[in-house]
């Protein structure tokens, strides 16, 4: 132990034993004594060197504690190897790969050929291993040398970054495709009119003009939704602070829609008492408009769309229900994905951009609410948005609109 004096007793004992053997063999006393002195002296002479280069204790013993203390709290997985055997793994590594990995051969734990190849690489070299922990996971493994015997494997989970990159790539590809389709139609019809000149009759010219105008408006809607989605995503971490009455807001937006589609297509039911929430008025109006617009487009044209607002405990609940063909259960988890359509042909024919529910989802997330979509084929679809309400005592009086009779809207 450090600070305690120690003697080379095994070497001294061996020297004495050798001297006795020399005496029994007939060696002279002075010769034997000389050999004994030189032998013991040599033990003392090499003692400082032995202390300086004495091999360190095995890392799995008490000497492991300092290293374990250093790597244990690190937030990403770290594995300490001695040769090809894992002698330490921090909490993050044990969570990712299992507590059983300590003491195992690294080749058995790493399994993947690219990960095993890391054992043969030099210091600070890395490998990227897809599917390292299963599924679509992506990990970057880096070798860090400590000394000639010990080295670390640093594991960084790149799955989230890969997912984001893939989502961005898919988004750009989908947006480009969505924009290219109406643009190609516009260019095609305009080129036909230009090339044919006066040979095209007036009726055909009018039909082509109508098509160009329809496709141009479709592009305008798509660009508008892309801008809206970008703005909502940019603000999603900023919780709204304005207080407004959810019932009055829904009533106003639904009234605008009713003026276009008629009073029989949109039926509204809101509470007479104020239901105050904290929200962004423009975004919530867009949310209501998107939900009602979807219900009108994809519901049965002969059946009404029912818009309701109610209070459930401390929450405000908005529901939009249609009677129509409904949606199969396998589509429901994907409806809020950008450009996802259950029936692309029908969606484009109805003027949909494929971004409406994606915008709704981000608005709900920004308002710290929940979104639920239920549907039954042949019966219809109901979208429910739950938003935290502000208690009457906490609500600012100026933010509460005066309730009015809504019988004419129900």
Short mmCIF file of C-alpha atoms in Angstrom, two decimals:
data_model
loop_
_atom_site.label_atom_id
_atom_site.label_comp_id
_atom_site.label_asym_id
_atom_site.label_seq_id
_atom_site.Cartn_x
_atom_site.Cartn_y
_atom_site.Cartn_z
CA UNK A 1 0.00 0.00 0.00
CA UNK A 2 1.13 3.59 -0.62
CA UNK A 3 3.09 5.12 2.28
CA UNK A 4 4.04 1.72 3.90
CA UNK A 5 7.62 0.33 3.85
CA UNK A 6 7.95 -3.15 2.33
CA UNK A 7 10.90 -5.56 1.92
CA UNK A 8 11.69 -8.13 -0.79
CA UNK A 9 11.30 -11.05 1.62
CA UNK A 10 10.76 -13.73 -1.06
CA UNK A 11 14.03 -12.73 -2.76
CA UNK A 12 15.94 -12.65 0.54
CA UNK A 13 14.64 -16.09 1.47
CA UNK A 14 15.71 -17.44 -1.90
CA UNK A 15 19.19 -15.92 -1.49
CA UNK A 16 19.67 -17.48 1.96
CA UNK A 17 18.47 -20.86 0.69
CA UNK A 18 20.96 -20.65 -2.17
CA UNK A 19 23.80 -19.79 0.23
CA UNK A 20 23.02 -22.78 2.47
CA UNK A 21 22.99 -25.05 -0.56
CA UNK A 22 26.45 -23.74 -1.56
CA UNK A 23 27.84 -24.56 1.91
CA UNK A 24 26.50 -28.12 1.75
CA UNK A 25 28.02 -28.42 -1.70
CA UNK A 26 31.46 -27.64 -0.28
CA UNK A 27 31.81 -23.98 -1.23
CA UNK A 28 33.99 -21.85 0.98
CA UNK A 29 32.44 -19.70 3.71
CA UNK A 30 33.80 -16.43 2.35
CA UNK A 31 32.69 -17.24 -1.21
CA UNK A 32 29.21 -18.18 0.01
CA UNK A 33 28.97 -15.02 2.12
CA UNK A 34 30.07 -12.86 -0.81
CA UNK A 35 27.43 -14.37 -3.12
CA UNK A 36 24.78 -13.88 -0.44
CA UNK A 37 25.63 -10.17 0.03
CA UNK A 38 25.70 -9.49 -3.72
CA UNK A 39 22.42 -11.36 -4.20
CA UNK A 40 20.58 -9.45 -1.46
CA UNK A 41 22.16 -6.17 -2.57
CA UNK A 42 20.89 -6.71 -6.07
CA UNK A 43 17.34 -7.05 -4.66
CA UNK A 44 17.58 -3.65 -3.02
CA UNK A 45 19.18 -2.12 -6.11
CA UNK A 46 16.30 -3.04 -8.41
CA UNK A 47 13.58 -2.23 -5.86
CA UNK A 48 12.92 1.39 -7.09
CA UNK A 49 12.61 0.14 -10.67
CA UNK A 50 10.11 -2.51 -9.58
CA UNK A 51 8.04 0.11 -7.82
CA UNK A 52 8.08 2.38 -10.86
CA UNK A 53 6.99 -0.21 -13.41
CA UNK A 54 4.93 -2.59 -11.28
CA UNK A 55 1.92 -3.72 -13.32
CA UNK A 56 -1.32 -1.94 -12.37
CA UNK A 57 -4.06 -3.80 -10.60
CA UNK A 58 -6.70 -5.46 -12.77
CA UNK A 59 -9.38 -2.95 -13.71
CA UNK A 60 -12.05 -5.31 -12.42
CA UNK A 61 -10.79 -5.00 -8.88
CA UNK A 62 -10.82 -2.06 -6.51
CA UNK A 63 -8.85 -0.04 -9.08
CA UNK A 64 -11.98 -0.02 -11.25
CA UNK A 65 -13.79 2.38 -8.94
CA UNK A 66 -12.12 5.62 -10.17
CA UNK A 67 -12.82 4.71 -13.80
CA UNK A 68 -16.37 3.63 -12.99
CA UNK A 69 -16.94 6.92 -11.16
CA UNK A 70 -15.81 8.85 -14.22
CA UNK A 71 -17.85 7.07 -16.91
CA UNK A 72 -20.99 6.10 -14.98
CA UNK A 73 -22.80 9.50 -15.12
CA UNK A 74 -21.94 10.16 -18.79
CA UNK A 75 -25.19 10.52 -20.74
CA UNK A 76 -24.20 8.38 -23.73
CA UNK A 77 -23.03 4.73 -23.67
CA UNK A 78 -19.38 4.06 -22.87
CA UNK A 79 -17.75 0.62 -22.77
CA UNK A 80 -14.25 0.00 -21.32
CA UNK A 81 -12.33 -2.91 -22.83
CA UNK A 82 -9.20 -4.74 -21.78
CA UNK A 83 -8.06 -6.42 -24.92
CA UNK A 84 -11.33 -7.72 -26.35
CA UNK A 85 -13.10 -8.22 -23.01
CA UNK A 86 -15.59 -5.69 -21.65
CA UNK A 87 -14.58 -4.82 -18.09
CA UNK A 88 -16.82 -1.78 -17.47
CA UNK A 89 -20.01 -0.32 -18.98
CA UNK A 90 -21.76 2.83 -17.76
CA UNK A 91 -25.49 3.07 -17.06
CA UNK A 92 -26.32 4.32 -20.57
CA UNK A 93 -24.49 1.36 -22.13
CA UNK A 94 -26.19 -1.14 -19.82
CA UNK A 95 -29.59 0.36 -20.68
CA UNK A 96 -28.87 0.18 -24.41
CA UNK A 97 -27.20 -3.23 -24.58
CA UNK A 98 -28.08 -4.97 -21.29
CA UNK A 99 -26.34 -5.34 -17.94
CA UNK A 100 -25.03 -8.79 -18.95
CA UNK A 101 -22.40 -7.32 -21.30
CA UNK A 102 -19.86 -6.72 -18.50
CA UNK A 103 -17.29 -9.52 -18.58
CA UNK A 104 -18.25 -10.69 -22.07
CA UNK A 105 -16.17 -10.81 -25.22
CA UNK A 106 -16.76 -7.58 -27.13
CA UNK A 107 -17.22 -9.50 -30.39
CA UNK A 108 -20.23 -11.30 -28.92
CA UNK A 109 -21.77 -8.08 -27.61
CA UNK A 110 -21.20 -5.98 -30.73
CA UNK A 111 -22.31 -8.75 -33.17
CA UNK A 112 -22.62 -6.51 -36.23
CA UNK A 113 -19.69 -6.93 -38.67
CA UNK A 114 -19.08 -3.18 -38.89
CA UNK A 115 -19.04 -2.91 -35.08
CA UNK A 116 -16.64 -5.84 -34.76
CA UNK A 117 -14.38 -4.21 -37.37
CA UNK A 118 -13.92 -1.37 -34.88
CA UNK A 119 -11.81 -3.71 -32.72
CA UNK A 120 -9.17 -3.73 -35.45
CA UNK A 121 -9.12 0.02 -36.12
CA UNK A 122 -6.71 2.57 -34.68
CA UNK A 123 -7.47 5.26 -32.10
CA UNK A 124 -10.29 7.77 -32.72
CA UNK A 125 -11.66 5.91 -35.74
CA UNK A 126 -15.42 5.43 -36.09
CA UNK A 127 -17.92 3.15 -37.77
CA UNK A 128 -21.61 3.72 -38.43
CA UNK A 129 -23.81 0.74 -37.68
CA UNK A 130 -27.42 0.63 -38.96
CA UNK A 131 -29.82 -1.53 -36.97
CA UNK A 132 -27.33 -1.89 -34.09
CA UNK A 133 -30.09 -2.02 -31.45
CA UNK A 134 -32.78 -3.23 -33.83
CA UNK A 135 -35.28 -1.72 -36.23
CA UNK A 136 -34.22 1.46 -38.00
CA UNK A 137 -31.71 2.48 -35.34
CA UNK A 138 -28.43 4.06 -36.40
CA UNK A 139 -25.39 4.22 -34.11
CA UNK A 140 -21.93 5.72 -34.44
CA UNK A 141 -19.20 3.79 -32.57
CA UNK A 142 -15.80 5.38 -31.91
CA UNK A 143 -12.66 3.78 -30.46
CA UNK A 144 -10.73 5.81 -27.86
CA UNK A 145 -7.38 4.41 -26.61
CA UNK A 146 -6.48 4.87 -22.91
CA UNK A 147 -3.14 3.00 -22.87
CA UNK A 148 -1.64 -0.11 -24.43
CA UNK A 149 -4.11 -2.38 -22.61
CA UNK A 150 -7.33 -0.44 -22.07
CA UNK A 151 -9.56 1.47 -24.50
CA UNK A 152 -13.08 2.87 -24.70
CA UNK A 153 -15.89 2.41 -27.17
CA UNK A 154 -18.08 5.50 -27.39
CA UNK A 155 -21.59 4.84 -28.72
CA UNK A 156 -23.70 7.72 -30.06
CA UNK A 157 -27.30 7.12 -31.07
CA UNK A 158 -27.84 8.89 -34.42
CA UNK A 159 -31.33 7.47 -34.98
CA UNK A 160 -33.19 10.72 -34.26
CA UNK A 161 -30.87 12.69 -36.53
CA UNK A 162 -31.33 10.13 -39.30
CA UNK A 163 -35.12 10.25 -38.86
CA UNK A 164 -35.13 14.04 -39.08
CA UNK A 165 -32.92 13.98 -42.15
CA UNK A 166 -35.12 11.34 -43.76
CA UNK A 167 -38.26 13.32 -42.89
CA UNK A 168 -36.79 16.47 -44.44
CA UNK A 169 -35.81 14.55 -47.57
CA UNK A 170 -39.28 13.01 -47.85
CA UNK A 171 -40.91 16.38 -47.25
CA UNK A 172 -38.91 18.10 -49.99
CA UNK A 173 -39.61 15.23 -52.39
CA UNK A 174 -43.35 15.23 -51.61
CA UNK A 175 -43.64 19.03 -51.78
CA UNK A 176 -41.79 19.07 -55.09
CA UNK A 177 -44.09 16.39 -56.47
CA UNK A 178 -47.22 18.18 -55.25
CA UNK A 179 -46.10 21.45 -56.83
CA UNK A 180 -44.88 19.84 -60.04
CA UNK A 181 -48.25 18.22 -60.81
CA UNK A 182 -50.35 21.43 -61.14
CA UNK A 183 -47.40 23.28 -62.64
CA UNK A 184 -47.04 20.66 -65.38
CA UNK A 185 -50.77 20.95 -66.12
CA UNK A 186 -50.56 24.74 -66.36
CA UNK A 187 -47.54 24.62 -68.66
CA UNK A 188 -49.15 21.95 -70.85
CA UNK A 189 -52.39 23.82 -71.39
CA UNK A 190 -50.67 27.18 -71.95
CA UNK A 191 -48.23 25.64 -74.47
CA UNK A 192 -51.17 24.11 -76.34
CA UNK A 193 -52.90 27.48 -76.55
CA UNK A 194 -49.71 29.22 -77.69
CA UNK A 195 -48.77 26.60 -80.29
CA UNK A 196 -52.30 26.27 -81.73
CA UNK A 197 -52.90 30.00 -81.85
CA UNK A 198 -56.17 30.97 -83.58
CA UNK A 199 -56.86 27.34 -84.53
CA UNK A 200 -58.34 26.66 -81.08
CA UNK A 201 -62.06 27.42 -80.89
CA UNK A 202 -63.44 29.69 -78.18
CA UNK A 203 -65.07 26.92 -76.15
CA UNK A 204 -61.80 24.99 -75.91
CA UNK A 205 -59.92 28.15 -74.98
CA UNK A 206 -62.35 28.82 -72.13
CA UNK A 207 -62.07 25.24 -70.89
CA UNK A 208 -58.29 25.42 -70.93
CA UNK A 209 -58.36 28.76 -69.12
CA UNK A 210 -60.59 27.27 -66.42
CA UNK A 211 -58.20 24.36 -65.97
CA UNK A 212 -55.18 26.66 -65.74
CA UNK A 213 -56.98 28.83 -63.17
CA UNK A 214 -57.99 25.77 -61.10
CA UNK A 215 -54.46 24.37 -61.07
CA UNK A 216 -52.99 27.79 -60.24
CA UNK A 217 -55.34 28.10 -57.26
CA UNK A 218 -54.37 24.61 -56.19
CA UNK A 219 -50.71 25.68 -56.21
CA UNK A 220 -51.64 28.80 -54.26
CA UNK A 221 -53.39 26.69 -51.60
CA UNK A 222 -50.44 24.33 -51.37
CA UNK A 223 -47.93 27.16 -50.97
CA UNK A 224 -50.18 28.78 -48.37
CA UNK A 225 -50.38 25.53 -46.38
CA UNK A 226 -46.61 25.08 -46.60
CA UNK A 227 -46.10 28.58 -45.21
CA UNK A 228 -48.65 27.94 -42.45
CA UNK A 229 -47.00 24.66 -41.50
CA UNK A 230 -43.58 26.32 -41.38
CA UNK A 231 -44.87 29.12 -39.14
CA UNK A 232 -46.63 26.73 -36.77
CA UNK A 233 -43.54 24.55 -36.47
CA UNK A 234 -41.36 27.59 -35.78
CA UNK A 235 -43.63 28.66 -32.89
CA UNK A 236 -44.47 25.24 -31.45
CA UNK A 237 -42.25 25.74 -28.37
CA UNK A 238 -43.85 29.09 -27.50
CA UNK A 239 -47.00 28.51 -25.47
CA UNK A 240 -49.74 31.05 -26.32
CA UNK A 241 -50.63 33.56 -23.60
CA UNK A 242 -53.71 35.33 -25.02
CA UNK A 243 -57.03 34.41 -23.43
CA UNK A 244 -60.08 33.84 -25.62
CA UNK A 245 -63.46 32.17 -25.54
CA UNK A 246 -63.31 28.86 -27.41
CA UNK A 247 -67.07 28.68 -27.95
CA UNK A 248 -67.32 32.14 -29.50
CA UNK A 249 -64.29 31.51 -31.71
CA UNK A 250 -65.72 28.24 -33.04
CA UNK A 251 -69.12 29.83 -33.53
CA UNK A 252 -67.64 32.65 -35.59
CA UNK A 253 -65.55 30.40 -37.86
CA UNK A 254 -68.38 27.92 -38.35
CA UNK A 255 -70.69 30.82 -39.21
CA UNK A 256 -68.31 31.86 -41.99
CA UNK A 257 -68.33 28.33 -43.37
CA UNK A 258 -72.11 28.13 -43.12
CA UNK A 259 -72.44 31.25 -45.24
CA UNK A 260 -70.63 29.40 -48.03
CA UNK A 261 -72.00 25.87 -47.73
CA UNK A 262 -75.46 26.62 -46.31
CA UNK A 263 -77.02 26.29 -42.87
CA UNK A 264 -78.01 22.66 -43.33
CA UNK A 265 -74.46 21.40 -43.93
CA UNK A 266 -72.86 22.74 -40.74
CA UNK A 267 -74.57 22.37 -37.36
CA UNK A 268 -72.93 24.05 -34.36
CA UNK A 269 -73.46 23.59 -30.64
CA UNK A 270 -71.50 25.69 -28.14
CA UNK A 271 -72.06 26.37 -24.43
CA UNK A 272 -73.71 29.64 -23.37
CA UNK A 273 -71.16 30.13 -20.59
CA UNK A 274 -67.70 31.34 -21.50
CA UNK A 275 -65.04 28.64 -21.94
CA UNK A 276 -61.80 30.57 -21.72
CA UNK A 277 -58.54 29.10 -22.97
CA UNK A 278 -55.08 30.47 -23.67
CA UNK A 279 -54.46 30.39 -27.37
CA UNK A 280 -53.38 31.97 -30.62
CA UNK A 281 -56.59 33.26 -32.21
CA UNK A 282 -55.34 33.02 -35.81
CA UNK A 283 -54.02 29.48 -35.41
CA UNK A 284 -57.13 28.22 -33.63
CA UNK A 285 -59.34 29.71 -36.33
CA UNK A 286 -57.23 27.88 -38.89
CA UNK A 287 -57.56 24.67 -36.88
CA UNK A 288 -61.37 24.89 -36.83
CA UNK A 289 -61.49 25.85 -40.49
CA UNK A 290 -59.29 22.90 -41.51
CA UNK A 291 -61.33 20.38 -39.53
CA UNK A 292 -64.69 21.64 -40.81
CA UNK A 293 -63.33 21.86 -44.37
CA UNK A 294 -62.11 18.23 -44.20
CA UNK A 295 -65.47 17.06 -42.85
CA UNK A 296 -67.31 18.84 -45.66
CA UNK A 297 -64.99 17.48 -48.35
CA UNK A 298 -64.91 13.85 -47.28
CA UNK A 299 -68.23 13.43 -45.49
CA UNK A 300 -71.56 12.55 -47.11
CA UNK A 301 -72.84 15.63 -48.95
CA UNK A 302 -76.39 14.72 -47.88
CA UNK A 303 -75.48 14.57 -44.18
CA UNK A 304 -74.61 17.50 -41.86
CA UNK A 305 -71.26 18.18 -40.25
CA UNK A 306 -71.67 18.59 -36.48
CA UNK A 307 -69.35 20.99 -34.66
CA UNK A 308 -69.53 20.95 -30.85
CA UNK A 309 -67.77 22.70 -27.99
CA UNK A 310 -68.03 21.41 -24.44
CA UNK A 311 -66.19 21.60 -21.14
CA UNK A 312 -64.78 18.45 -19.63
CA UNK A 313 -63.32 19.07 -16.18
CA UNK A 314 -60.65 21.71 -16.69
CA UNK A 315 -60.46 21.28 -20.45
CA UNK A 316 -62.25 22.67 -23.46
CA UNK A 317 -63.27 20.01 -25.98
CA UNK A 318 -63.90 20.70 -29.66
CA UNK A 319 -65.50 17.99 -31.75
CA UNK A 320 -66.08 17.85 -35.51
CA UNK A 321 -68.05 14.88 -36.80
CA UNK A 322 -69.20 13.90 -40.27
CA UNK A 323 -71.35 11.13 -41.67
CA UNK A 324 -69.60 9.53 -44.58
CA UNK A 325 -67.57 6.55 -45.85
CA UNK A 326 -65.22 6.71 -42.83
CA UNK A 327 -61.57 5.72 -42.66
CA UNK A 328 -60.06 2.25 -42.24
CA UNK A 329 -58.23 1.69 -38.96
CA UNK A 330 -54.84 1.11 -40.61
CA UNK A 331 -54.86 4.70 -41.91
CA UNK A 332 -55.70 6.43 -38.62
CA UNK A 333 -52.15 6.55 -37.12
CA UNK A 334 -50.82 8.21 -40.28
CA UNK A 335 -53.45 10.86 -40.96
CA UNK A 336 -51.41 13.72 -39.47
CA UNK A 337 -48.36 12.97 -41.60
CA UNK A 338 -47.57 15.53 -44.28
CA UNK A 339 -49.10 14.70 -47.65
CA UNK A 340 -50.61 11.46 -46.36
CA UNK A 341 -53.82 10.59 -48.17
CA UNK A 342 -56.08 7.58 -47.83
CA UNK A 343 -57.37 8.16 -51.37
CA UNK A 344 -55.00 10.46 -53.34
CA UNK A 345 -57.30 10.76 -56.35
CA UNK A 346 -60.31 11.74 -54.28
CA UNK A 347 -58.27 14.14 -52.16
CA UNK A 348 -56.88 16.01 -55.16
CA UNK A 349 -60.30 16.10 -56.80
CA UNK A 350 -61.69 17.67 -53.61
CA UNK A 351 -58.92 20.28 -53.60
CA UNK A 352 -56.99 18.89 -50.63
CA UNK A 353 -53.29 19.58 -50.19
CA UNK A 354 -52.56 16.73 -47.77
CA UNK A 355 -51.31 19.19 -45.13
CA UNK A 356 -54.50 20.13 -43.28
CA UNK A 357 -54.27 17.60 -40.45
CA UNK A 358 -50.49 18.05 -40.17
CA UNK A 359 -51.13 21.74 -39.48
CA UNK A 360 -53.86 20.85 -37.00
CA UNK A 361 -51.52 18.49 -35.14
CA UNK A 362 -48.81 21.15 -34.75
CA UNK A 363 -51.32 23.77 -33.60
CA UNK A 364 -52.67 21.37 -30.97
CA UNK A 365 -49.14 20.57 -29.78
CA UNK A 366 -48.31 24.27 -29.46
CA UNK A 367 -51.44 24.76 -27.34
CA UNK A 368 -50.43 21.81 -25.09
CA UNK A 369 -53.58 19.94 -26.10
CA UNK A 370 -54.44 16.50 -27.47
CA UNK A 371 -55.81 15.36 -30.82
CA UNK A 372 -57.90 12.23 -31.27
CA UNK A 373 -59.33 10.85 -34.52
CA UNK A 374 -61.88 8.04 -34.51
CA UNK A 375 -63.61 6.61 -37.54
CA UNK A 376 -65.81 3.70 -38.53
CA UNK A 377 -66.15 2.70 -42.19
CA UNK A 378 -69.65 3.36 -43.41
CA UNK A 379 -70.54 5.49 -40.37
CA UNK A 380 -68.26 8.53 -40.35
CA UNK A 381 -65.31 10.25 -38.71
CA UNK A 382 -64.98 12.31 -35.54
CA UNK A 383 -62.02 14.55 -34.72
CA UNK A 384 -61.70 15.65 -31.09
CA UNK A 385 -59.36 18.40 -29.89
CA UNK A 386 -58.88 18.90 -26.15
CA UNK A 387 -57.35 22.18 -24.95
CA UNK A 388 -56.56 23.26 -21.37
CA UNK A 389 -59.11 25.82 -20.15
CA UNK A 390 -58.46 28.86 -17.95
CA UNK A 391 -60.54 28.95 -14.77
CA UNK A 392 -63.11 31.74 -14.53
CA UNK A 393 -61.30 33.23 -11.55
CA UNK A 394 -58.05 33.47 -13.49
CA UNK A 395 -59.51 34.67 -16.77
CA UNK A 396 -59.08 38.32 -17.67
CA UNK A 397 -62.51 39.95 -18.11
CA UNK A 398 -61.48 41.74 -21.28
CA UNK A 399 -60.60 38.44 -22.92
CA UNK A 400 -64.13 37.04 -22.45
CA UNK A 401 -66.58 37.72 -25.25
CA UNK A 402 -70.22 38.10 -24.33
CA UNK A 403 -72.14 34.87 -25.09
CA UNK A 404 -75.14 35.11 -27.35
CA UNK A 405 -78.00 32.88 -28.43
CA UNK A 406 -76.71 30.17 -30.76
CA UNK A 407 -80.00 28.46 -31.40
CA UNK A 408 -79.93 29.62 -35.00
CA UNK A 409 -76.62 27.83 -35.51
CA UNK A 410 -77.56 24.52 -33.96
#
